[in-house]
Coordinates of C-alpha atoms in Angstrom, one line a residue:
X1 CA 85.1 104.4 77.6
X2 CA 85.4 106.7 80.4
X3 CA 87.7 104.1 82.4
X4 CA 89.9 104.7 79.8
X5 CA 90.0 109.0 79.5
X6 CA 93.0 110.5 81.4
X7 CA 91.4 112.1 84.7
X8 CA 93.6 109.8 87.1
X9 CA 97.1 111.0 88.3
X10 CA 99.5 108.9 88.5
X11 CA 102.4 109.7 91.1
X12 CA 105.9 109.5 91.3
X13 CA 107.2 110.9 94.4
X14 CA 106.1 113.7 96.8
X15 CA 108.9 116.2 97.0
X16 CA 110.0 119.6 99.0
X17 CA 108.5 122.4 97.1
X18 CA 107.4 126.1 97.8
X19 CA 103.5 126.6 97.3
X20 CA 104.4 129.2 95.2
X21 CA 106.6 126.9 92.6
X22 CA 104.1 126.2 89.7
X23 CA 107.0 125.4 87.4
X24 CA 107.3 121.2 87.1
X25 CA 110.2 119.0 88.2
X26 CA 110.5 117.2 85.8
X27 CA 109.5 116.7 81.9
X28 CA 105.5 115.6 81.2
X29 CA 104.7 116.1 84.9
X30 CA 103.2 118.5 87.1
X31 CA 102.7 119.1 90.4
X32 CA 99.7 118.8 92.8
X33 CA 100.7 121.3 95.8
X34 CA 99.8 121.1 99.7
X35 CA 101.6 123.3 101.8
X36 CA 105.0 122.8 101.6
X37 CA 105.0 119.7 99.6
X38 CA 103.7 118.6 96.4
X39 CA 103.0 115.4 94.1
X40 CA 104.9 114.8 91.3
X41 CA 102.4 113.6 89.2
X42 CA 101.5 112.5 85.2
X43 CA 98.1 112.1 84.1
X44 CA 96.8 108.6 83.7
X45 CA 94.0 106.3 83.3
X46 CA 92.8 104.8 86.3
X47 CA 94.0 101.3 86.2
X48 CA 97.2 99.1 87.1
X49 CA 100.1 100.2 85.4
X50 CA 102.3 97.5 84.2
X51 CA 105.4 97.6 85.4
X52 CA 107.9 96.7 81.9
X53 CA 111.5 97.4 81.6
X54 CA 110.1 101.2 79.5
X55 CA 107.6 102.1 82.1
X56 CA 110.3 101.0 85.0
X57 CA 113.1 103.3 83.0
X58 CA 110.8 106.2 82.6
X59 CA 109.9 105.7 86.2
X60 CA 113.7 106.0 87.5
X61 CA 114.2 108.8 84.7
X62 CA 111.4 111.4 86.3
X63 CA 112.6 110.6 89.9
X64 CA 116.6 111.3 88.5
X65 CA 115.1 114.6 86.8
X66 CA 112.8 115.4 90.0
X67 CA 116.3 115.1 92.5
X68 CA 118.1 117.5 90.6
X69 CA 115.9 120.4 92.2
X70 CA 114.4 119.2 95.0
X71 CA 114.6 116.3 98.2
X72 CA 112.0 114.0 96.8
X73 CA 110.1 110.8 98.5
X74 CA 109.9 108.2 95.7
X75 CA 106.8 106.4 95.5
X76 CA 106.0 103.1 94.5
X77 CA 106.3 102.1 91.1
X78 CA 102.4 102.5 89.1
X79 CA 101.0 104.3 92.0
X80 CA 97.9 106.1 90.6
X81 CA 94.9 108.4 92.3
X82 CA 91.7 108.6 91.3
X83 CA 91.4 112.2 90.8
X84 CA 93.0 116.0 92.3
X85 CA 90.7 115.8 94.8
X86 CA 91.5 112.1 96.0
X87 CA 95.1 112.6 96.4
X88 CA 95.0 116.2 97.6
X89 CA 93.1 114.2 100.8
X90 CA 96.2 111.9 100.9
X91 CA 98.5 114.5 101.1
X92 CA 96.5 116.1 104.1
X93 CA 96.3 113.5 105.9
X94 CA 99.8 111.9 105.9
X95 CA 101.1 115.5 105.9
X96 CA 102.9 115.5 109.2
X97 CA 104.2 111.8 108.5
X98 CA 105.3 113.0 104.9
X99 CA 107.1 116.1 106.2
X100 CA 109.2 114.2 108.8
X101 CA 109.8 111.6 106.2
X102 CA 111.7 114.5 104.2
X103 CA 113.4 116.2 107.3
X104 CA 115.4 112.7 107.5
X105 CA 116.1 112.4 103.8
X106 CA 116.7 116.1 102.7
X107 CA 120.3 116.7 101.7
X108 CA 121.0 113.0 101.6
X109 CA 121.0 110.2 98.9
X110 CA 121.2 106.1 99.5
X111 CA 124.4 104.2 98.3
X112 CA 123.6 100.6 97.4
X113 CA 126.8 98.3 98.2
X114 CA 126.9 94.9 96.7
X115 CA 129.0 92.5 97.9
X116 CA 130.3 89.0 95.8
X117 CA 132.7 85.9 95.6
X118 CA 135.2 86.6 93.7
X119 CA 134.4 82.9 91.5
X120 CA 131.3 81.1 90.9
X121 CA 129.3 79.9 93.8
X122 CA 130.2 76.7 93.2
X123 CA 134.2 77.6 93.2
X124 CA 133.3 78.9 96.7
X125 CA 131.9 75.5 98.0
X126 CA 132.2 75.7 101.6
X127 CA 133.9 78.8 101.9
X128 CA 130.2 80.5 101.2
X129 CA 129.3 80.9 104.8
X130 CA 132.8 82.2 105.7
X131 CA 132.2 84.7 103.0
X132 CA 129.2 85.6 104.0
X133 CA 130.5 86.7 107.8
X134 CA 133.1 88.7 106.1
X135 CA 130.2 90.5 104.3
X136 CA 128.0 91.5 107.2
X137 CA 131.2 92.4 109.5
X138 CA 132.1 95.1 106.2
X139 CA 128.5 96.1 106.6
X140 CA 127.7 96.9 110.0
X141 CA 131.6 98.7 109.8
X142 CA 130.0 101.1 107.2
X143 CA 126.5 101.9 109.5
X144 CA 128.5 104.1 110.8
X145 CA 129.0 106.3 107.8
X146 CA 125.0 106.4 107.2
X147 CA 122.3 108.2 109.3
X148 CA 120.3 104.7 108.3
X149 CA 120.7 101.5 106.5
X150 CA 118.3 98.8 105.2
X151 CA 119.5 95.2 104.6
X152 CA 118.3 94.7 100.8
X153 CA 116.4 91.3 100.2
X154 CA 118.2 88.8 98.0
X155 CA 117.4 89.3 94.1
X156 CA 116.9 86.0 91.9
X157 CA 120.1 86.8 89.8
X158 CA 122.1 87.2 93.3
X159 CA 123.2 83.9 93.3
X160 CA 123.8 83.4 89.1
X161 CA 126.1 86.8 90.3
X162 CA 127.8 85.6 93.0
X163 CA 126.2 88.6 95.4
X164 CA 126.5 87.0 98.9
X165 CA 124.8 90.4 101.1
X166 CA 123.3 93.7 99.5
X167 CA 122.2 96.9 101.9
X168 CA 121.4 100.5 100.8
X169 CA 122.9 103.4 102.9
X170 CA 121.3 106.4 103.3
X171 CA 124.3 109.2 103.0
X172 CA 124.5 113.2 103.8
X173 CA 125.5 114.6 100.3
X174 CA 128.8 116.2 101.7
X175 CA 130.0 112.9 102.8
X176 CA 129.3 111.3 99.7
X177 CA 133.6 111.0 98.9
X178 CA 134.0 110.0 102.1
X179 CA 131.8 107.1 102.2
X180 CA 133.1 106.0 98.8
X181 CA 136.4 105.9 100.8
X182 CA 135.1 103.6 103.6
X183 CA 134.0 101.2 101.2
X184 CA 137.7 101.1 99.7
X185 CA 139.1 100.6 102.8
X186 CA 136.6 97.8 103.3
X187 CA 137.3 96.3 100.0
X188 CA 141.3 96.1 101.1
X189 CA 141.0 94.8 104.5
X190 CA 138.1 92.2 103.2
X191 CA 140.6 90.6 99.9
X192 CA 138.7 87.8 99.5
X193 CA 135.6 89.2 98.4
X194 CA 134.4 92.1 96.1
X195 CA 132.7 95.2 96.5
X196 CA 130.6 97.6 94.5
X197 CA 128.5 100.4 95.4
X198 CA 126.3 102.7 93.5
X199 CA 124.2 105.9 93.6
X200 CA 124.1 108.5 94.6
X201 CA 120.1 107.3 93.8
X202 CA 117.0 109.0 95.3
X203 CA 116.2 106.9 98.9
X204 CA 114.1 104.7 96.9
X205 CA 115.1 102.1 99.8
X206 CA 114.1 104.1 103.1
X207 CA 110.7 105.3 102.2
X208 CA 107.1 103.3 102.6
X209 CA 104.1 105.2 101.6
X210 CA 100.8 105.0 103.6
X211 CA 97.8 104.6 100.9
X212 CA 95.3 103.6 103.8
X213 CA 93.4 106.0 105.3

């Protein structure tokens, strides 16, 4: 029965805290402190999570709570340590790696832009590839409003949703308005296709955690 006891700790992000912060960031959590950052953590059981649509919403809720006080680097969904001690280590060793990971996204947030066919992909027919070029042209026009962007990978409803390129910008927080305004003046000079974005969300998009040693 011991597998199942609640000595684990699972983690949802490492964020920008003062040691001296014992307060949480978030409801049910705590935090697990080295130096100048600390885990956001919950305890767990130390097994796979699975990843439903309620442990995937409660996920994004504590990472929504968390950026409301502090820059924080999301980590992947169901990560879990084995003990304080375990990911305590973790955090010493990637400190220097963690803490320039932060320098680059404190004060910022990621934009996702999404961008479609007006119709049905088949109402596009052969128009799709044309499409497509207007799409990245709008996209590498609005790198220049982020300090980095990632080209998003195509999702399995993409096509069912007529979503022809997706990217995630990583934006300062006083430019937020600004960037919102790029995109409109995108969406106007690029008629024949649509454009959404969304956010601001934590930079779930520009961060890879190092669980290796």
């Amino acid at each position: 029965m011991a597998q199942n006891s609640l000595t684990a700790l699972r983690v949802y992000g490492v964020a920008a805290v003062d040691s001296a912060q014992t307060s949480s960031l978030a409801n049910s959590t705590s935090l697990v402190h080295y130096r100048a950052l600390a885990a956001v953590v919950e305890p767990s059981a130390y097994s796979n999570v699975s990843l439903d649509e309620k442990e995937m919403e409660h996920y994004l809720a504590i990472l929504d709570e968390v950026t409301t006080h502090a820059a924080v680097l999301p980590a992947p969904p169901g990560t879990v340590f084995r003990s304080h001690g375990t990911l305590t280590a973790w955090l010493e060793l990637h400190y220097f790696t963690l803490t320039e990971a932060m320098n680059v996204i404190e004060g910022h947030s990621a934009a996702r832009v999404s961008i479609r066919t007006p119709g049905t992909p088949q109402e596009a027919g052969g128009a799709e590839k044309s499409f497509q070029a207007l799409a990245a042209e709008s996209l590498r026009a609005l790198r220049g409003q982020a300090v980095a962007t990632v080209t998003l990978p195509h999702a399995d409803e993409d096509e069912a949703e007529g979503i022809i390129a997706r990217a995630s910008f990583l934006i300062d927080g006083q430019r937020w308005t600004q960037f919102e305004e790029a995109v409109s003046v995108e969406a106007k000079r690029q008629s024949a296709v649509d454009f959404q974005v969304t956010g601001p969300w934590p930079p779930y998009d520009f961060v890879r955690m190092q669980f290796g040693t």
